[in-house]
C-alpha positions as a Python dict, from the first residue, in 0.01 Angstrom:
ca = {
    (1, 'M'): (0, 0, 0),
    (2, 'K'): (-238, -204, 215),
    (3, 'R'): (51, -337, 419),
    (4, 'L'): (184, 15, 464),
    (5, 'A'): (-160, 134, 577),
    (6, 'V'): (-191, -151, 826),
    (7, 'A'): (158, -81, 957),
    (8, 'F'): (73, 288, 998),
    (9, 'L'): (-247, 210, 1188),
    (10, 'F'): (-65, -36, 1415),
    (11, 'T'): (204, 222, 1487),
    (12, 'A'): (-57, 487, 1561),
    (13, 'F'): (-245, 251, 1795),
    (14, 'T'): (76, 159, 1975),
    (15, 'S'): (159, 525, 2020),
    (16, 'V'): (-183, 589, 2181),
    (17, 'V'): (-137, 295, 2417),
    (18, 'D'): (217, 406, 2502),
    (19, 'A'): (89, 758, 2574),
    (20, 'K'): (-66, 640, 2900),
    (21, 'T'): (117, 759, 3209),
    (22, 'D'): (209, 487, 3459),
    (23, 'V'): (117, 576, 3817),
    (24, 'I'): (152, 373, 4137),
    (25, 'V'): (-73, 445, 4434),
    (26, 'Y'): (-13, 280, 4772),
    (27, 'G'): (-273, 179, 5029),
    (28, 'D'): (-268, 69, 5392),
    (29, 'D'): (-232, -310, 5396),
    (30, 'S'): (-408, -364, 5730),
    (31, 'Y'): (-715, -144, 5776),
    (32, 'P'): (-1024, -361, 5716),
    (33, 'P'): (-1282, -311, 5583),
    (34, 'Y'): (-1140, 1, 5420),
    (35, 'S'): (-801, -107, 5290),
    (36, 'Y'): (-629, -441, 5343),
    (37, 'V'): (-466, -741, 5178),
    (38, 'E'): (-662, -1063, 5128),
    (39, 'N'): (-527, -1365, 4943),
    (40, 'G'): (-230, -1158, 4834),
    (41, 'K'): (-440, -881, 4677),
    (42, 'M'): (-536, -532, 4788),
    (43, 'T'): (-905, -499, 4864),
    (44, 'G'): (-1141, -298, 5084),
    (45, 'I'): (-1385, -12, 5042),
    (46, 'Y'): (-1131, 259, 4959),
    (47, 'T'): (-957, 23, 4719),
    (48, 'A'): (-1286, -50, 4540),
    (49, 'V'): (-1372, 320, 4506),
    (50, 'L'): (-1026, 410, 4377),
    (51, 'E'): (-1021, 120, 4130),
    (52, 'R'): (-1347, 249, 3983),
    (53, 'I'): (-1210, 604, 3958),
    (54, 'F'): (-890, 489, 3790),
    (55, 'E'): (-1090, 287, 3536),
    (56, 'K'): (-1240, 620, 3426),
    (57, 'M'): (-899, 786, 3377),
    (58, 'P'): (-797, 670, 3027),
    (59, 'N'): (-477, 877, 3021),
    (60, 'Y'): (-330, 687, 3315),
    (61, 'N'): (-234, 331, 3390),
    (62, 'V'): (-277, 325, 3769),
    (63, 'K'): (-165, 34, 3983),
    (64, 'I'): (-260, -3, 4348),
    (65, 'K'): (-1, -160, 4577),
    (66, 'S'): (-7, -236, 4948),
    (67, 'T'): (225, -101, 5215),
    (68, 'P'): (244, -105, 5594),
    (69, 'W'): (98, 228, 5705),
    (70, 'K'): (405, 365, 5884),
    (71, 'R'): (627, 276, 5588),
    (72, 'G'): (387, 447, 5349),
    (73, 'L'): (392, 766, 5556),
    (74, 'S'): (772, 758, 5571),
    (75, 'E'): (807, 707, 5196),
    (76, 'I'): (564, 975, 5089),
    (77, 'E'): (734, 1216, 5331),
    (78, 'A'): (1065, 1131, 5161),
    (79, 'N'): (904, 1190, 4819),
    (80, 'K'): (957, 825, 4724),
    (81, 'I'): (591, 757, 4642),
    (82, 'F'): (327, 966, 4467),
    (83, 'A'): (10, 892, 4664),
    (84, 'L'): (-109, 705, 4972),
    (85, 'F'): (-452, 614, 5104),
    (86, 'P'): (-642, 669, 5328),
    (87, 'P'): (-489, 938, 5552),
    (88, 'Y'): (-703, 1169, 5761),
    (89, 'E'): (-653, 1541, 5702),
    (90, 'R'): (-355, 1638, 5917),
    (91, 'P'): (-190, 1931, 5729),
    (92, 'K'): (17, 2049, 6027),
    (93, 'Q'): (127, 1700, 6126),
    (94, 'R'): (175, 1576, 5768),
    (95, 'P'): (244, 1875, 5540),
    (96, 'Y'): (406, 1643, 5286),
    (97, 'M'): (62, 1532, 5163),
    (98, 'E'): (-219, 1729, 4999),
    (99, 'Y'): (-582, 1673, 5101),
    (100, 'D'): (-821, 1820, 4848),
    (101, 'M'): (-1134, 1602, 4838),
    (102, 'A'): (-1239, 1335, 5087),
    (103, 'I'): (-1331, 993, 4955),
    (104, 'L'): (-1543, 884, 5250),
    (105, 'D'): (-1667, 995, 5590),
    (106, 'E'): (-1569, 759, 5869),
    (107, 'K'): (-1781, 768, 6186),
    (108, 'L'): (-1684, 651, 6533),
    (109, 'V'): (-2011, 530, 6685),
    (110, 'V'): (-2148, 345, 6982),
    (111, 'V'): (-2364, 37, 6920),
    (112, 'C'): (-2569, -127, 7193),
    (113, 'Q'): (-2797, -415, 7271),
    (114, 'Q'): (-3142, -343, 7133),
    (115, 'S'): (-3293, -328, 7483),
    (116, 'V'): (-3043, -60, 7591),
    (117, 'L'): (-3160, 167, 7310),
    (118, 'S'): (-3532, 103, 7362),
    (119, 'T'): (-3515, 463, 7482),
    (120, 'P'): (-3307, 677, 7242),
    (121, 'R'): (-2964, 785, 7366),
    (122, 'P'): (-2848, 1048, 7112),
    (123, 'N'): (-2610, 1239, 7343),
    (124, 'W'): (-2258, 1105, 7395),
    (125, 'P'): (-2144, 1043, 7662),
    (126, 'D'): (-2408, 1171, 7907),
    (127, 'D'): (-2684, 938, 7786),
    (128, 'Y'): (-2456, 640, 7853),
    (129, 'I'): (-2396, 697, 8224),
    (130, 'G'): (-2437, 376, 8422),
    (131, 'L'): (-2351, 148, 8132),
    (132, 'T'): (-2056, -77, 8056),
    (133, 'I'): (-1892, 19, 7727),
    (134, 'G'): (-1668, -217, 7531),
    (135, 'K'): (-1370, -113, 7324),
    (136, 'N'): (-1080, -271, 7138),
    (137, 'A'): (-777, -324, 7361),
    (138, 'G'): (-528, -41, 7326),
    (139, 'F'): (-771, 194, 7150),
    (140, 'S'): (-835, 545, 7282),
    (141, 'I'): (-1202, 641, 7257),
    (142, 'G'): (-1467, 876, 7378),
    (143, 'G'): (-1304, 1214, 7433),
    (144, 'D'): (-1241, 1423, 7745),
    (145, 'D'): (-1600, 1419, 7877),
    (146, 'F'): (-1612, 1040, 7848),
    (147, 'N'): (-1278, 1005, 8026),
    (148, 'A'): (-1405, 1225, 8311),
    (149, 'L'): (-1712, 1004, 8355),
    (150, 'L'): (-1491, 697, 8340),
    (151, 'K'): (-1259, 837, 8607),
    (152, 'S'): (-1553, 920, 8833),
    (153, 'G'): (-1691, 567, 8796),
    (154, 'K'): (-2012, 679, 8625),
    (155, 'I'): (-1928, 474, 8315),
    (156, 'K'): (-1740, 144, 8304),
    (157, 'V'): (-1518, 18, 8024),
    (158, 'T'): (-1422, -335, 7926),
    (159, 'E'): (-1140, -407, 7679),
    (160, 'T'): (-1113, -702, 7442),
    (161, 'K'): (-875, -761, 7153),
    (162, 'G'): (-1042, -726, 6812),
    (163, 'T'): (-1382, -623, 6681),
    (164, 'P'): (-1533, -974, 6634),
    (165, 'K'): (-1471, -1074, 6997),
    (166, 'N'): (-1615, -748, 7125),
    (167, 'L'): (-1927, -787, 6916),
    (168, 'L'): (-1975, -1144, 7036),
    (169, 'K'): (-1955, -1017, 7396),
    (170, 'L'): (-2214, -751, 7313),
    (171, 'I'): (-2445, -1003, 7145),
    (172, 'A'): (-2411, -1233, 7447),
    (173, 'G'): (-2510, -950, 7683),
    (174, 'R'): (-2174, -933, 7859),
    (175, 'M'): (-2160, -557, 7805),
    (176, 'D'): (-2415, -288, 7721),
    (177, 'C'): (-2250, -111, 7429),
    (178, 'Y'): (-1939, -109, 7211),
    (179, 'T'): (-1754, 169, 7031),
    (180, 'N'): (-1569, 153, 6701),
    (181, 'D'): (-1581, 272, 6340),
    (182, 'A'): (-1935, 234, 6203),
    (183, 'L'): (-1845, 51, 5881),
    (184, 'S'): (-1600, -177, 6063),
    (185, 'I'): (-1884, -280, 6294),
    (186, 'Q'): (-2128, -335, 6006),
    (187, 'W'): (-1871, -538, 5814),
    (188, 'E'): (-1793, -763, 6111),
    (189, 'L'): (-2163, -809, 6190),
    (190, 'K'): (-2211, -922, 5831),
    (191, 'Q'): (-1945, -1190, 5883),
    (192, 'L'): (-2096, -1299, 6215),
    (193, 'K'): (-2443, -1322, 6062),
    (194, 'A'): (-2307, -1535, 5775),
    (195, 'D'): (-2150, -1765, 6037),
    (196, 'G'): (-2480, -1796, 6224),
    (197, 'K'): (-2352, -1605, 6528),
    (198, 'Y'): (-2571, -1295, 6494),
    (199, 'D'): (-2945, -1263, 6436),
    (200, 'G'): (-2919, -946, 6229),
    (201, 'T'): (-3127, -721, 6457),
    (202, 'S'): (-3012, -730, 6819),
    (203, 'V'): (-2729, -476, 6779),
    (204, 'V'): (-2845, -117, 6725),
    (205, 'E'): (-2644, 196, 6645),
    (206, 'G'): (-2663, 477, 6900),
    (207, 'A'): (-2476, 806, 6916),
    (208, 'T'): (-2204, 926, 6684),
    (209, 'I'): (-1894, 1000, 6890),
    (210, 'S'): (-1681, 1168, 6626),
    (211, 'S'): (-1610, 1162, 6254),
    (212, 'E'): (-1310, 1170, 6023),
    (213, 'Q'): (-1261, 1176, 5647),
    (214, 'G'): (-1030, 954, 5445),
    (215, 'F'): (-837, 1092, 5147),
    (216, 'L'): (-605, 991, 4870),
    (217, 'G'): (-305, 1182, 5000),
    (218, 'I'): (-98, 1313, 4708),
    (219, 'V'): (264, 1412, 4764),
    (220, 'T'): (310, 1787, 4814),
    (221, 'D'): (646, 1805, 4639),
    (222, 'G'): (564, 1711, 4282),
    (223, 'Q'): (908, 1762, 4128),
    (224, 'N'): (945, 1389, 4059),
    (225, 'Y'): (591, 1362, 3922),
    (226, 'P'): (537, 1599, 3627),
    (227, 'F'): (188, 1455, 3574),
    (228, 'K'): (75, 1553, 3925),
    (229, 'N'): (-151, 1849, 3850),
    (230, 'T'): (-331, 1698, 3552),
    (231, 'F'): (-374, 1370, 3742),
    (232, 'K'): (-519, 1555, 4040),
    (233, 'D'): (-761, 1753, 3826),
    (234, 'E'): (-896, 1443, 3654),
    (235, 'Y'): (-907, 1239, 3975),
    (236, 'H'): (-1101, 1504, 4165),
    (237, 'R'): (-1343, 1562, 3878),
    (238, 'I'): (-1432, 1192, 3859),
    (239, 'L'): (-1450, 1148, 4236),
    (240, 'G'): (-1682, 1450, 4260),
    (241, 'E'): (-1907, 1308, 3988),
    (242, 'M'): (-1920, 966, 4157),
    (243, 'K'): (-2006, 1118, 4494),
    (244, 'A'): (-2277, 1339, 4344),
    (245, 'S'): (-2434, 1048, 4152),
    (246, 'G'): (-2438, 815, 4454),
    (247, 'E'): (-2190, 574, 4295),
    (248, 'V'): (-1951, 595, 4591),
    (249, 'D'): (-2233, 526, 4838),
    (250, 'K'): (-2340, 226, 4631),
    (251, 'I'): (-1988, 80, 4638),
    (252, 'V'): (-1986, 115, 5018),
    (253, 'Q'): (-2327, -46, 5061),
    (254, 'D'): (-2247, -331, 4823),
    (255, 'Y'): (-1932, -400, 5022),
    (256, 'I'): (-2096, -425, 5365),
    (257, 'R'): (-2424, -595, 5268),
}
């Protein structure tokens, strides 16, 4: 009888384990510090937040895999994958994904030498007339008003490939300010400080240029994913709780400190 009881308990336990639904979520493999591959493993801020959420979803066995961004968009459009992160909300451009609750706010900001912001410059771009602004080569920044000032020669722009090189130019005083995503700047400054190339205080954040929100985009056509609605409900409940408690903010701060 004891053996039968043990066998029954083992079978029951196995059934509970087997009841978990396997889910694969894909993330952009080249979007540091938010989502990228390092040493063969997905990492980044969005990855860390989602891993924590999925740990709190006992009915699902969720794996995070990497994908080149354009491939991920193509495959979720073709209903080949269930979810992709971190798209911005583009319902007209990308109706094949659903955007219900943002994970994070992403800010495009301008940072400057400390001396440049000795007088506050909260208004973009008018407060930055007469300055030289750095940007990553190939990136479009600033908006229509900025482009008009650039065309008139009232603002100058210098382009350099990559965030670290731009920040080193800013630290060295070879330009007045630099524009990019706020967390990307903070993350790179952290690396430069660790390498002894930044003093930790001479770069100051100025105006916010624009903002976006990153989501876990879930496929609109759920016919291949019968678990979609229950997964979404649980995911959004936990994400909402983590945002309200400050847990998401803590993950972000721990990552960039």
